[in-house]
PDB file of C-alpha atoms in Angstrom:
ATOM      1  CA  MET Z  10      11.142  58.153  14.396  1.00 62.00           C
ATOM      2  CA  THR Z  11      12.414  56.320  10.898  1.00 71.00           C
ATOM      3  CA  GLU Z  12      10.217  56.535   7.856  1.00 67.00           C
ATOM      4  CA  PRO Z  13       9.341  53.058   7.355  1.00 63.00           C
ATOM      5  CA  ARG Z  14       8.535  53.158  11.162  1.00 64.00           C
ATOM      6  CA  ARG Z  15       5.961  56.478  10.136  1.00 64.00           C
ATOM      7  CA  GLN Z  16       4.176  54.540   7.404  1.00 63.00           C
ATOM      8  CA  ALA Z  17       4.394  51.548   9.453  1.00 59.00           C
ATOM      9  CA  VAL Z  18       2.691  53.781  12.280  1.00 57.00           C
ATOM     10  CA  SER Z  19       0.372  55.808   9.608  1.00 70.00           C
ATOM     11  CA  GLN Z  20      -1.121  52.190   8.007  1.00 76.00           C
ATOM     12  CA  ARG Z  21      -1.857  51.453  11.352  1.00 81.00           C
ATOM     13  CA  GLU Z  22      -4.024  54.119  12.038  1.00 83.00           C
ATOM     14  CA  ASN Z  23      -5.624  53.947   8.693  1.00 82.00           C
ATOM     15  CA  ARG Z  24      -6.712  50.518   9.049  1.00 88.00           C
ATOM     16  CA  LYS Z  25      -7.943  51.504  12.919  1.00 88.00           C
ATOM     17  CA  ARG Z  26     -10.178  54.602  10.998  1.00 86.00           C
ATOM     18  CA  ALA Z  27     -11.502  52.343   7.731  1.00 89.00           C
ATOM     19  CA  THR Z  28     -12.694  49.658  10.605  1.00 92.00           C
ATOM     20  CA  ALA Z  29     -14.120  52.187  12.922  1.00 91.00           C
ATOM     21  CA  ALA Z  30     -16.097  53.722  10.266  1.00 88.00           C
ATOM     22  CA  ARG Z  31     -17.198  49.640   8.721  1.00 91.00           C
ATOM     23  CA  LEU Z  32     -18.462  49.404  12.473  1.00 93.00           C
ATOM     24  CA  ARG Z  33     -20.556  52.906  12.580  1.00 89.00           C
ATOM     25  CA  ASP Z  34     -21.788  52.292   8.959  1.00 88.00           C
ATOM     26  CA  SER Z  35     -22.979  48.653   9.422  1.00 92.00           C
ATOM     27  CA  ALA Z  36     -24.946  49.782  13.076  1.00 90.00           C
ATOM     28  CA  THR Z  37     -26.412  52.764  11.187  1.00 86.00           C
ATOM     29  CA  LYS Z  38     -27.766  50.756   8.069  1.00 88.00           C
ATOM     30  CA  LEU Z  39     -28.826  47.948  10.847  1.00 90.00           C
ATOM     31  CA  ALA Z  40     -30.532  50.628  13.230  1.00 86.00           C
ATOM     32  CA  GLY Z  41     -32.030  52.306   9.928  1.00 82.00           C
ATOM     33  CA  ARG Z  42     -33.863  48.786   9.443  1.00 85.00           C
ATOM     34  CA  ARG Z  43     -35.017  47.677  12.809  1.00 84.00           C
ATOM     35  CA  GLY Z  44     -34.296  50.664  15.378  1.00 84.00           C
ATOM     36  CA  THR Z  45     -31.449  50.609  17.638  1.00 84.00           C
ATOM     37  CA  ASP Z  46     -33.412  48.765  20.176  1.00 86.00           C
ATOM     38  CA  ARG Z  47     -33.330  46.111  17.819  1.00 90.00           C
ATOM     39  CA  VAL Z  48     -29.256  45.877  17.338  1.00 92.00           C
ATOM     40  CA  THR Z  49     -27.295  44.081  19.426  1.00 95.00           C
ATOM     41  CA  ILE Z  50     -23.040  44.400  18.969  1.00 96.00           C
ATOM     42  CA  ASP Z  51     -23.057  40.934  17.700  1.00 96.00           C
ATOM     43  CA  ASP Z  52     -25.083  41.675  15.096  1.00 96.00           C
ATOM     44  CA  ILE Z  53     -22.483  44.978  13.972  1.00 95.00           C
ATOM     45  CA  CYS Z  54     -20.061  42.873  13.978  1.00 96.00           C
ATOM     46  CA  ALA Z  55     -21.592  40.330  12.346  1.00 96.00           C
ATOM     47  CA  ASP Z  56     -22.550  43.113   9.548  1.00 95.00           C
ATOM     48  CA  ALA Z  57     -18.969  44.381   9.864  1.00 94.00           C
ATOM     49  CA  GLY Z  58     -17.311  41.061   9.242  1.00 95.00           C
ATOM     50  CA  VAL Z  59     -15.244  42.018  13.023  1.00 94.00           C
ATOM     51  CA  SER Z  60     -14.709  40.390  16.389  1.00 95.00           C
ATOM     52  CA  ARG Z  61     -16.516  41.615  19.539  1.00 96.00           C
ATOM     53  CA  ARG Z  62     -12.889  42.147  20.868  1.00 95.00           C
ATOM     54  CA  THR Z  63     -11.955  44.773  17.456  1.00 95.00           C
ATOM     55  CA  PHE Z  64     -15.686  46.260  18.431  1.00 96.00           C
ATOM     56  CA  PHE Z  65     -14.180  46.680  22.403  1.00 95.00           C
ATOM     57  CA  ASN Z  66     -10.723  48.310  20.904  1.00 94.00           C
ATOM     58  CA  HIS Z  67     -12.811  50.733  18.594  1.00 93.00           C
ATOM     59  CA  PHE Z  68     -16.236  51.825  20.784  1.00 92.00           C
ATOM     60  CA  ALA Z  69     -16.642  51.039  25.010  1.00 89.00           C
ATOM     61  CA  THR Z  70     -20.534  50.252  24.167  1.00 89.00           C
ATOM     62  CA  LYS Z  71     -23.479  50.041  21.714  1.00 89.00           C
ATOM     63  CA  ASP Z  72     -24.383  53.588  21.259  1.00 86.00           C
ATOM     64  CA  GLU Z  73     -21.401  55.152  21.005  1.00 88.00           C
ATOM     65  CA  VAL Z  74     -21.099  53.758  17.902  1.00 90.00           C
ATOM     66  CA  PHE Z  75     -24.007  54.891  17.027  1.00 85.00           C
ATOM     67  CA  LEU Z  76     -22.864  58.390  18.275  1.00 83.00           C
ATOM     68  CA  ALA Z  77     -19.604  58.148  16.713  1.00 84.00           C
ATOM     69  CA  TRP Z  78     -17.990  61.421  14.743  1.00 84.00           C
ATOM     70  CA  ASP Z  79     -15.158  61.271  12.478  1.00 81.00           C
ATOM     71  CA  ALA Z  80     -13.211  63.888   9.934  1.00 79.00           C
ATOM     72  CA  SER Z  81     -15.085  62.914   7.150  1.00 81.00           C
ATOM     73  CA  ASP Z  82     -18.758  64.573   9.083  1.00 83.00           C
ATOM     74  CA  ASP Z  83     -15.975  67.667   9.728  1.00 86.00           C
ATOM     75  CA  ALA Z  84     -15.742  68.363   6.310  1.00 89.00           C
ATOM     76  CA  TYR Z  85     -19.195  67.265   5.388  1.00 87.00           C
ATOM     77  CA  LEU Z  86     -20.445  69.961   7.622  1.00 89.00           C
ATOM     78  CA  THR Z  87     -17.880  72.246   7.667  1.00 92.00           C
ATOM     79  CA  GLY Z  88     -18.085  72.231   3.494  1.00 92.00           C
ATOM     80  CA  LEU Z  89     -21.828  72.524   3.317  1.00 90.00           C
ATOM     81  CA  ILE Z  90     -21.678  76.003   5.278  1.00 93.00           C
ATOM     82  CA  VAL Z  91     -18.744  77.419   3.429  1.00 93.00           C
ATOM     83  CA  ASP Z  92     -20.858  76.331   0.131  1.00 94.00           C
ATOM     84  CA  ARG Z  93     -23.869  78.088   1.345  1.00 94.00           C
ATOM     85  CA  PRO Z  94     -25.326  81.388  -0.172  1.00 93.00           C
ATOM     86  CA  ARG Z  95     -22.793  84.550   0.255  1.00 90.00           C
ATOM     87  CA  SER Z  96     -25.971  86.662   1.286  1.00 89.00           C
ATOM     88  CA  GLU Z  97     -26.949  84.248   4.251  1.00 89.00           C
ATOM     89  CA  SER Z  98     -25.115  85.488   7.389  1.00 87.00           C
ATOM     90  CA  ALA Z  99     -22.276  82.956   8.809  1.00 88.00           C
ATOM     91  CA  VAL Z 100     -24.600  81.805  11.512  1.00 88.00           C
ATOM     92  CA  ARG Z 101     -27.491  81.715   9.246  1.00 89.00           C
ATOM     93  CA  ALA Z 102     -25.267  79.505   6.782  1.00 91.00           C
ATOM     94  CA  ALA Z 103     -24.458  76.927   9.611  1.00 91.00           C
ATOM     95  CA  LEU Z 104     -27.886  76.518  11.052  1.00 88.00           C
ATOM     96  CA  CYS Z 105     -29.733  75.962   7.658  1.00 87.00           C
ATOM     97  CA  ALA Z 106     -26.579  73.168   7.120  1.00 88.00           C
ATOM     98  CA  MET Z 107     -26.731  71.720  10.503  1.00 85.00           C
ATOM     99  CA  THR Z 108     -30.728  71.724   9.659  1.00 82.00           C
ATOM    100  CA  ILE Z 109     -29.673  69.194   6.399  1.00 78.00           C
ATOM    101  CA  THR Z 110     -27.521  66.806   8.552  1.00 78.00           C
ATOM    102  CA  ALA Z 111     -29.798  66.672  10.993  1.00 70.00           C
ATOM    103  CA  PHE Z 112     -33.149  66.013   9.275  1.00 67.00           C
ATOM    104  CA  PRO Z 113     -32.243  64.895   5.898  1.00 64.00           C
ATOM    105  CA  PRO Z 114     -35.561  63.312   4.484  1.00 60.00           C
ATOM    106  CA  GLU Z 115     -34.218  60.098   3.817  1.00 64.00           C
ATOM    107  CA  PRO Z 116     -35.845  57.406   6.294  1.00 63.00           C
ATOM    108  CA  GLY Z 117     -32.548  55.107   8.372  1.00 66.00           C
ATOM    109  CA  SER Z 118     -29.960  58.027   8.343  1.00 73.00           C
ATOM    110  CA  ARG Z 119     -27.362  58.071  10.751  1.00 74.00           C
ATOM    111  CA  ALA Z 120     -29.217  61.952  11.757  1.00 74.00           C
ATOM    112  CA  THR Z 121     -32.303  60.107  12.465  1.00 75.00           C
ATOM    113  CA  VAL Z 122     -30.694  56.721  13.958  1.00 78.00           C
ATOM    114  CA  VAL Z 123     -28.330  59.379  16.674  1.00 77.00           C
ATOM    115  CA  ARG Z 124     -31.463  61.351  17.743  1.00 73.00           C
ATOM    116  CA  GLU Z 125     -32.847  58.738  18.146  1.00 76.00           C
ATOM    117  CA  VAL Z 126     -30.508  57.448  20.764  1.00 78.00           C
ATOM    118  CA  MET Z 127     -30.380  60.671  22.687  1.00 73.00           C
ATOM    119  CA  ALA Z 128     -34.189  60.976  22.922  1.00 72.00           C
ATOM    120  CA  ASN Z 129     -34.690  57.228  24.492  1.00 75.00           C
ATOM    121  CA  HIS Z 130     -30.778  57.216  26.053  1.00 71.00           C
ATOM    122  CA  PRO Z 131     -30.891  59.772  28.388  1.00 67.00           C
ATOM    123  CA  ASP Z 132     -27.875  58.370  29.643  1.00 69.00           C
ATOM    124  CA  VAL Z 133     -25.727  58.775  27.175  1.00 70.00           C
ATOM    125  CA  ALA Z 134     -25.726  62.344  27.946  1.00 62.00           C
ATOM    126  CA  ALA Z 135     -21.646  62.762  28.576  1.00 67.00           C
ATOM    127  CA  GLN Z 136     -21.425  60.537  25.021  1.00 72.00           C
ATOM    128  CA  ALA Z 137     -23.868  63.348  23.175  1.00 73.00           C
ATOM    129  CA  THR Z 138     -21.674  66.079  25.108  1.00 78.00           C
ATOM    130  CA  GLN Z 139     -18.669  65.338  23.166  1.00 80.00           C
ATOM    131  CA  LEU Z 140     -20.965  65.261  19.719  1.00 81.00           C
ATOM    132  CA  THR Z 141     -22.072  68.330  20.474  1.00 85.00           C
ATOM    133  CA  ARG Z 142     -18.119  69.415  21.078  1.00 89.00           C
ATOM    134  CA  LYS Z 143     -17.188  67.756  17.352  1.00 89.00           C
ATOM    135  CA  VAL Z 144     -19.759  69.886  15.744  1.00 90.00           C
ATOM    136  CA  VAL Z 145     -19.432  73.065  17.228  1.00 93.00           C
ATOM    137  CA  ARG Z 146     -15.532  72.269  16.016  1.00 93.00           C
ATOM    138  CA  ALA Z 147     -17.016  71.755  12.563  1.00 94.00           C
ATOM    139  CA  VAL Z 148     -19.451  74.495  12.679  1.00 94.00           C
ATOM    140  CA  GLU Z 149     -16.252  76.703  13.608  1.00 95.00           C
ATOM    141  CA  ALA Z 150     -14.198  75.916  10.918  1.00 95.00           C
ATOM    142  CA  GLY Z 151     -16.575  76.224   8.638  1.00 95.00           C
ATOM    143  CA  ILE Z 152     -17.541  80.084   9.922  1.00 94.00           C
ATOM    144  CA  ALA Z 153     -14.155  80.813  10.105  1.00 95.00           C
ATOM    145  CA  GLU Z 154     -13.492  80.043   6.310  1.00 94.00           C
ATOM    146  CA  ARG Z 155     -16.591  81.385   5.441  1.00 93.00           C
ATOM    147  CA  LEU Z 156     -15.073  84.511   7.112  1.00 92.00           C
ATOM    148  CA  GLY Z 157     -11.631  84.366   6.696  1.00 94.00           C
ATOM    149  CA  LEU Z 158     -11.046  84.550  10.394  1.00 94.00           C
ATOM    150  CA  PRO Z 159      -9.251  82.356  12.178  1.00 95.00           C
ATOM    151  CA  ALA Z 160     -11.180  78.881  14.240  1.00 92.00           C
ATOM    152  CA  ASP Z 161     -10.658  80.479  17.684  1.00 93.00           C
ATOM    153  CA  ALA Z 162     -11.274  84.293  16.723  1.00 94.00           C
ATOM    154  CA  HIS Z 163     -14.331  85.096  19.059  1.00 93.00           C
ATOM    155  CA  VAL Z 164     -16.764  85.928  16.641  1.00 89.00           C
ATOM    156  CA  VAL Z 165     -16.341  83.027  15.212  1.00 92.00           C
ATOM    157  CA  ARG Z 166     -16.796  80.769  18.693  1.00 94.00           C
ATOM    158  CA  LEU Z 167     -19.673  82.989  19.357  1.00 90.00           C
ATOM    159  CA  GLY Z 168     -21.292  81.884  16.063  1.00 90.00           C
ATOM    160  CA  ALA Z 169     -20.301  78.367  16.342  1.00 93.00           C
ATOM    161  CA  VAL Z 170     -21.712  77.656  19.919  1.00 92.00           C
ATOM    162  CA  THR Z 171     -24.765  80.335  19.061  1.00 89.00           C
ATOM    163  CA  ALA Z 172     -25.397  78.453  15.547  1.00 90.00           C
ATOM    164  CA  VAL Z 173     -25.759  74.834  17.511  1.00 89.00           C
ATOM    165  CA  ALA Z 174     -27.105  75.845  20.703  1.00 88.00           C
ATOM    166  CA  ALA Z 175     -30.279  77.805  18.354  1.00 86.00           C
ATOM    167  CA  LEU Z 176     -30.568  74.217  16.541  1.00 83.00           C
ATOM    168  CA  THR Z 177     -30.650  72.915  19.372  1.00 79.00           C
ATOM    169  CA  VAL Z 178     -33.616  75.024  20.760  1.00 77.00           C
ATOM    170  CA  THR Z 179     -35.465  76.076  17.904  1.00 77.00           C
ATOM    171  CA  MET Z 180     -35.811  72.066  16.395  1.00 70.00           C
ATOM    172  CA  ASN Z 181     -38.336  69.250  18.050  1.00 63.00           C
ATOM    173  CA  PRO Z 182     -36.473  65.706  16.814  1.00 55.00           C
ATOM    174  CA  SER Z 183     -39.607  63.832  17.767  1.00 58.00           C
ATOM    175  CA  ASP Z 184     -41.936  66.562  15.595  1.00 59.00           C
ATOM    176  CA  PRO Z 185     -42.769  65.309  12.337  1.00 59.00           C
ATOM    177  CA  ASP Z 186     -43.962  68.565  10.980  1.00 73.00           C
ATOM    178  CA  GLU Z 187     -41.499  69.760   8.483  1.00 74.00           C
ATOM    179  CA  ALA Z 188     -43.192  72.792   7.750  1.00 81.00           C
ATOM    180  CA  ALA Z 189     -43.522  73.939  11.173  1.00 80.00           C
ATOM    181  CA  ARG Z 190     -39.902  72.948  11.396  1.00 78.00           C
ATOM    182  CA  GLN Z 191     -38.982  75.231   8.674  1.00 80.00           C
ATOM    183  CA  ARG Z 192     -40.936  78.494  10.086  1.00 85.00           C
ATOM    184  CA  LEU Z 193     -39.255  78.102  13.349  1.00 83.00           C
ATOM    185  CA  LEU Z 194     -35.567  78.008  11.761  1.00 83.00           C
ATOM    186  CA  GLU Z 195     -36.555  81.109   9.671  1.00 86.00           C
ATOM    187  CA  GLU Z 196     -37.295  82.885  12.756  1.00 85.00           C
ATOM    188  CA  THR Z 197     -34.339  81.919  14.718  1.00 84.00           C
ATOM    189  CA  CYS Z 198     -32.278  83.024  11.690  1.00 85.00           C
ATOM    190  CA  ARG Z 199     -34.072  86.209  11.348  1.00 83.00           C
ATOM    191  CA  ILE Z 200     -33.603  87.260  14.786  1.00 81.00           C
ATOM    192  CA  LEU Z 201     -29.903  85.810  14.928  1.00 82.00           C
ATOM    193  CA  ASP Z 202     -29.437  87.721  11.682  1.00 80.00           C
ATOM    194  CA  GLN Z 203     -29.675  90.974  13.153  1.00 78.00           C
ATOM    195  CA  GLY Z 204     -26.590  90.838  15.242  1.00 72.00           C
ATOM    196  CA  PHE Z 205     -24.756  88.516  13.052  1.00 66.00           C
ATOM    197  CA  MET Z 206     -24.788  90.085   9.638  1.00 61.00           C
ATOM    198  CA  THR Z 207     -22.738  92.724  10.688  1.00 62.00           C
ATOM    199  CA  VAL Z 208     -19.529  90.875  11.133  1.00 57.00           C
ATOM    200  CA  GLU Z 209     -18.129  90.684   7.413  1.00 59.00           C
ATOM    201  CA  PRO Z 210     -15.612  88.465   5.629  1.00 54.00           C
TER     202      PRO Z 210
END
């Protein structure tokens, strides 16, 4: 491929990613104000300034735009894991980082919208599974960087899957009691630390 053609392809990809991000941001903003069920594809398109055709070039359904995940999500979650205190085990760091992203304090956040979609629409299970896989990959990257190991190392992959599963078991999205959630998280971390603190960088 010639250099001008490579640049043209790169520019198209950048525009495509930017449009998808704009649609996702519009969907999140509107859902944060009204709730996911009261937002239509037309609403999202109008807010993002694109046509329905453009929407369907990026997403097959409304729920899919709510559950979209991109490179910025990878970088954010990986960075949170890496920046956690070095005294924490890698799995504890991953759990705490995911808790920050999944249960942010601000209302109408993207995480709140994602939880609402997954709780109210069990038919999005396949999309939720894809989202979980992407979260696992980001967690793998964070754990790998903390431990100085390849992302495909057995202990890294085991730690990532364990952390994601533990968060799912520990955190009840419908429970508003932050103190209870923190107690359960600490208990889960304590149990996991017993196994994973032996893994040193």
